[in-house]
N, C-alpha and C. Protein backbone atom coordinates (compact mmCIF):
# COMPACT_ATOMS: atom_id res chain seq x y z
N MET A 1 5.78 -7.33 -10.21
CA MET A 1 6.54 -7.01 -9.14
C MET A 1 6.84 -8.40 -8.21
N LYS A 2 8.06 -8.58 -8.05
CA LYS A 2 8.60 -9.86 -7.11
C LYS A 2 8.71 -9.32 -5.81
N ILE A 3 8.25 -10.10 -4.97
CA ILE A 3 8.28 -9.94 -3.55
C ILE A 3 9.51 -10.63 -3.11
N GLU A 4 10.58 -9.91 -2.45
CA GLU A 4 11.69 -10.75 -2.25
C GLU A 4 11.22 -11.56 -0.72
N LYS A 5 11.99 -12.80 -0.66
CA LYS A 5 11.51 -13.35 0.82
C LYS A 5 11.73 -12.57 1.89
N GLU A 6 12.73 -11.79 2.16
CA GLU A 6 12.79 -11.05 3.43
C GLU A 6 11.68 -9.87 3.26
N ASN A 7 10.97 -9.57 2.29
CA ASN A 7 10.01 -8.72 2.37
C ASN A 7 8.59 -9.12 2.30
N LEU A 8 8.65 -10.35 2.70
CA LEU A 8 7.11 -11.17 2.66
C LEU A 8 6.29 -10.62 3.81
N ILE A 9 6.80 -10.69 4.89
CA ILE A 9 6.46 -10.32 6.09
C ILE A 9 5.76 -8.83 6.19
N GLN A 10 6.46 -7.78 5.50
CA GLN A 10 5.99 -6.63 5.37
C GLN A 10 4.84 -6.38 4.55
N PHE A 11 4.82 -7.04 3.24
CA PHE A 11 3.77 -7.21 2.36
C PHE A 11 2.79 -7.70 2.73
N VAL A 12 2.60 -8.88 3.60
CA VAL A 12 1.39 -9.27 4.34
C VAL A 12 0.90 -8.34 5.36
N ASN A 13 1.89 -7.62 6.03
CA ASN A 13 1.31 -6.49 7.05
C ASN A 13 0.60 -5.34 6.18
N LEU A 14 1.39 -5.07 5.18
CA LEU A 14 0.73 -4.12 4.27
C LEU A 14 -0.79 -4.51 3.93
N VAL A 15 -0.96 -5.69 3.19
CA VAL A 15 -2.25 -6.18 2.84
C VAL A 15 -3.19 -6.10 3.78
N ASN A 16 -2.70 -6.41 5.02
CA ASN A 16 -3.57 -6.57 6.39
C ASN A 16 -4.21 -4.97 6.75
N GLU A 17 -3.13 -4.08 6.52
CA GLU A 17 -3.39 -2.61 6.76
C GLU A 17 -4.63 -2.04 5.67
N CYS A 18 -4.44 -2.64 4.27
CA CYS A 18 -5.30 -2.30 3.50
C CYS A 18 -6.64 -2.71 3.23
N CYS A 19 -6.62 -4.09 4.14
CA CYS A 19 -7.84 -4.65 4.52
C CYS A 19 -8.64 -4.14 5.55
N ALA A 20 -7.99 -3.41 6.39
CA ALA A 20 -8.45 -2.73 7.60
C ALA A 20 -9.09 -1.23 7.18
N VAL A 21 -8.73 -0.57 5.98
CA VAL A 21 -8.99 0.83 5.65
C VAL A 21 -9.85 0.51 4.18
N MET A 22 -10.22 -0.44 3.57
CA MET A 22 -10.92 -0.75 2.40
C MET A 22 -11.56 -2.22 2.22
N ASP A 23 -12.48 -2.32 1.41
CA ASP A 23 -13.16 -3.61 1.10
C ASP A 23 -12.17 -4.52 0.69
N ASP A 24 -12.34 -5.68 1.33
CA ASP A 24 -11.22 -6.79 0.85
C ASP A 24 -11.21 -6.97 -0.52
N ASP A 25 -12.26 -6.82 -1.25
CA ASP A 25 -12.48 -7.20 -2.57
C ASP A 25 -11.75 -6.03 -3.51
N TYR A 26 -11.18 -4.92 -2.94
CA TYR A 26 -10.67 -3.85 -3.77
C TYR A 26 -9.10 -3.55 -3.45
N VAL A 27 -8.70 -4.40 -2.30
CA VAL A 27 -7.24 -4.41 -2.33
C VAL A 27 -6.26 -4.45 -3.26
N ALA A 28 -6.46 -5.60 -4.04
CA ALA A 28 -5.55 -6.12 -5.21
C ALA A 28 -5.42 -4.89 -6.36
N GLU A 29 -6.83 -4.42 -6.46
CA GLU A 29 -6.89 -3.58 -7.78
C GLU A 29 -6.14 -2.38 -7.15
N TRP A 30 -6.53 -1.98 -5.67
CA TRP A 30 -5.72 -0.67 -5.32
C TRP A 30 -4.10 -0.84 -5.55
N LEU A 31 -3.68 -1.99 -4.87
CA LEU A 31 -2.16 -1.94 -4.86
C LEU A 31 -1.76 -2.19 -6.28
N THR A 32 -2.33 -2.59 -7.35
CA THR A 32 -1.73 -2.81 -8.61
C THR A 32 -2.18 -1.46 -9.64
N ALA A 33 -3.12 -0.60 -9.16
CA ALA A 33 -3.38 0.56 -10.04
C ALA A 33 -2.30 1.64 -9.76
N PRO A 34 -2.05 2.60 -10.74
CA PRO A 34 -1.43 3.62 -10.52
C PRO A 34 -2.08 4.65 -9.63
N ASN A 35 -1.42 5.40 -8.78
CA ASN A 35 -2.16 6.01 -7.60
C ASN A 35 -1.51 7.53 -7.92
N SER A 36 -2.68 8.34 -8.20
CA SER A 36 -2.27 9.86 -8.03
C SER A 36 -1.47 10.57 -6.63
N ASP A 37 -1.84 9.85 -5.87
CA ASP A 37 -0.95 10.28 -4.52
C ASP A 37 0.30 10.10 -4.17
N LEU A 38 0.87 8.88 -5.04
CA LEU A 38 1.92 8.40 -5.10
C LEU A 38 2.71 8.49 -6.41
N ASN A 39 2.64 9.98 -6.82
CA ASN A 39 3.15 9.98 -8.11
C ASN A 39 2.92 9.14 -9.25
N MET A 40 1.68 8.73 -9.16
CA MET A 40 1.13 7.73 -10.41
C MET A 40 1.71 6.30 -10.40
N GLU A 41 2.64 6.02 -9.22
CA GLU A 41 3.02 4.70 -9.05
C GLU A 41 2.08 3.67 -8.47
N PRO A 42 1.98 2.63 -8.95
CA PRO A 42 0.96 1.59 -8.27
C PRO A 42 1.68 1.14 -6.89
N PRO A 43 1.02 1.25 -5.81
CA PRO A 43 1.65 0.89 -4.46
C PRO A 43 2.45 -0.28 -4.45
N LEU A 44 2.03 -1.32 -5.08
CA LEU A 44 2.58 -2.58 -5.29
C LEU A 44 4.38 -2.26 -5.63
N GLU A 45 4.51 -1.35 -6.40
CA GLU A 45 5.89 -0.80 -6.77
C GLU A 45 6.77 -0.33 -5.80
N LEU A 46 6.02 0.18 -4.75
CA LEU A 46 6.90 0.96 -3.72
C LEU A 46 6.96 0.09 -2.48
N VAL A 47 6.61 -1.28 -2.58
CA VAL A 47 6.58 -2.29 -1.11
C VAL A 47 7.87 -2.74 -1.08
N GLY A 48 9.07 -2.70 -2.23
CA GLY A 48 10.16 -3.22 -1.87
C GLY A 48 11.30 -2.69 -0.96
N ASP A 49 10.81 -1.39 -0.69
CA ASP A 49 11.87 -0.72 0.38
C ASP A 49 11.02 0.11 1.31
N GLU A 50 11.85 0.19 2.73
CA GLU A 50 11.30 1.16 3.66
C GLU A 50 10.65 2.36 3.43
N ALA A 51 11.32 3.08 2.55
CA ALA A 51 10.84 4.23 2.32
C ALA A 51 9.28 4.30 1.54
N GLY A 52 9.58 3.57 0.53
CA GLY A 52 7.99 3.33 -0.20
C GLY A 52 6.97 2.83 0.48
N ARG A 53 7.35 1.72 1.50
CA ARG A 53 6.28 1.28 2.59
C ARG A 53 5.81 2.31 3.49
N GLN A 54 6.58 3.48 3.81
CA GLN A 54 6.02 4.38 4.43
C GLN A 54 5.14 5.34 3.89
N LYS A 55 5.59 5.77 2.70
CA LYS A 55 4.55 6.44 1.75
C LYS A 55 3.28 5.94 1.71
N ILE A 56 3.17 4.64 1.54
CA ILE A 56 2.15 3.68 1.44
C ILE A 56 0.92 3.80 2.77
N TYR A 57 1.93 3.38 3.94
CA TYR A 57 1.14 3.60 5.23
C TYR A 57 0.70 5.05 5.38
N ARG A 58 1.40 5.93 5.04
CA ARG A 58 0.87 7.24 5.37
C ARG A 58 -0.48 7.72 4.70
N LEU A 59 -0.23 7.27 3.37
CA LEU A 59 -1.46 7.37 2.40
C LEU A 59 -2.78 6.44 2.96
N LEU A 60 -2.47 5.45 3.49
CA LEU A 60 -3.77 4.46 3.80
C LEU A 60 -3.96 5.14 5.38
N TYR A 61 -3.46 5.79 5.96
CA TYR A 61 -3.67 6.48 7.35
C TYR A 61 -4.76 7.78 6.99
N PHE A 62 -4.10 8.16 6.03
CA PHE A 62 -5.22 9.26 5.45
C PHE A 62 -6.50 9.15 4.89
N ILE A 63 -6.34 7.93 4.16
CA ILE A 63 -7.58 7.33 3.60
C ILE A 63 -8.44 6.85 4.81
N ASP A 64 -7.76 6.32 5.74
CA ASP A 64 -8.64 5.85 6.82
C ASP A 64 -9.24 7.17 7.65
N ILE A 65 -8.93 8.26 7.80
CA ILE A 65 -9.31 9.27 8.48
C ILE A 65 -9.93 10.03 7.40
N GLY A 66 -10.35 9.84 6.19
CA GLY A 66 -11.22 10.62 5.44
C GLY A 66 -10.44 11.66 4.63
N GLU A 67 -9.08 11.89 4.72
CA GLU A 67 -8.20 12.91 4.29
C GLU A 67 -7.96 12.67 2.78
N ALA A 68 -7.81 11.55 2.35
CA ALA A 68 -7.83 11.12 0.79
C ALA A 68 -8.50 9.93 0.35
N ASP A 69 -8.57 10.09 -0.89
CA ASP A 69 -9.76 9.00 -1.55
C ASP A 69 -8.98 7.87 -2.00
N LEU A 70 -9.82 6.74 -1.88
CA LEU A 70 -9.22 5.60 -2.56
C LEU A 70 -9.18 5.73 -4.13
């Protein structure tokens, strides 16, 4: 997945949010693995547009409150 220059800040913010809800060592694996809560898309594939990022942030919120699994 190529991160466009204009999406770099959003990507960094997303990684920081991931680090807030899961172990830092697991973030790269989580971002690149197919996710059943995202129609088997890896989160990294959804980072490129606002709608995709919102899906990821919503999922991270539910992980954080214990309503979704890693």
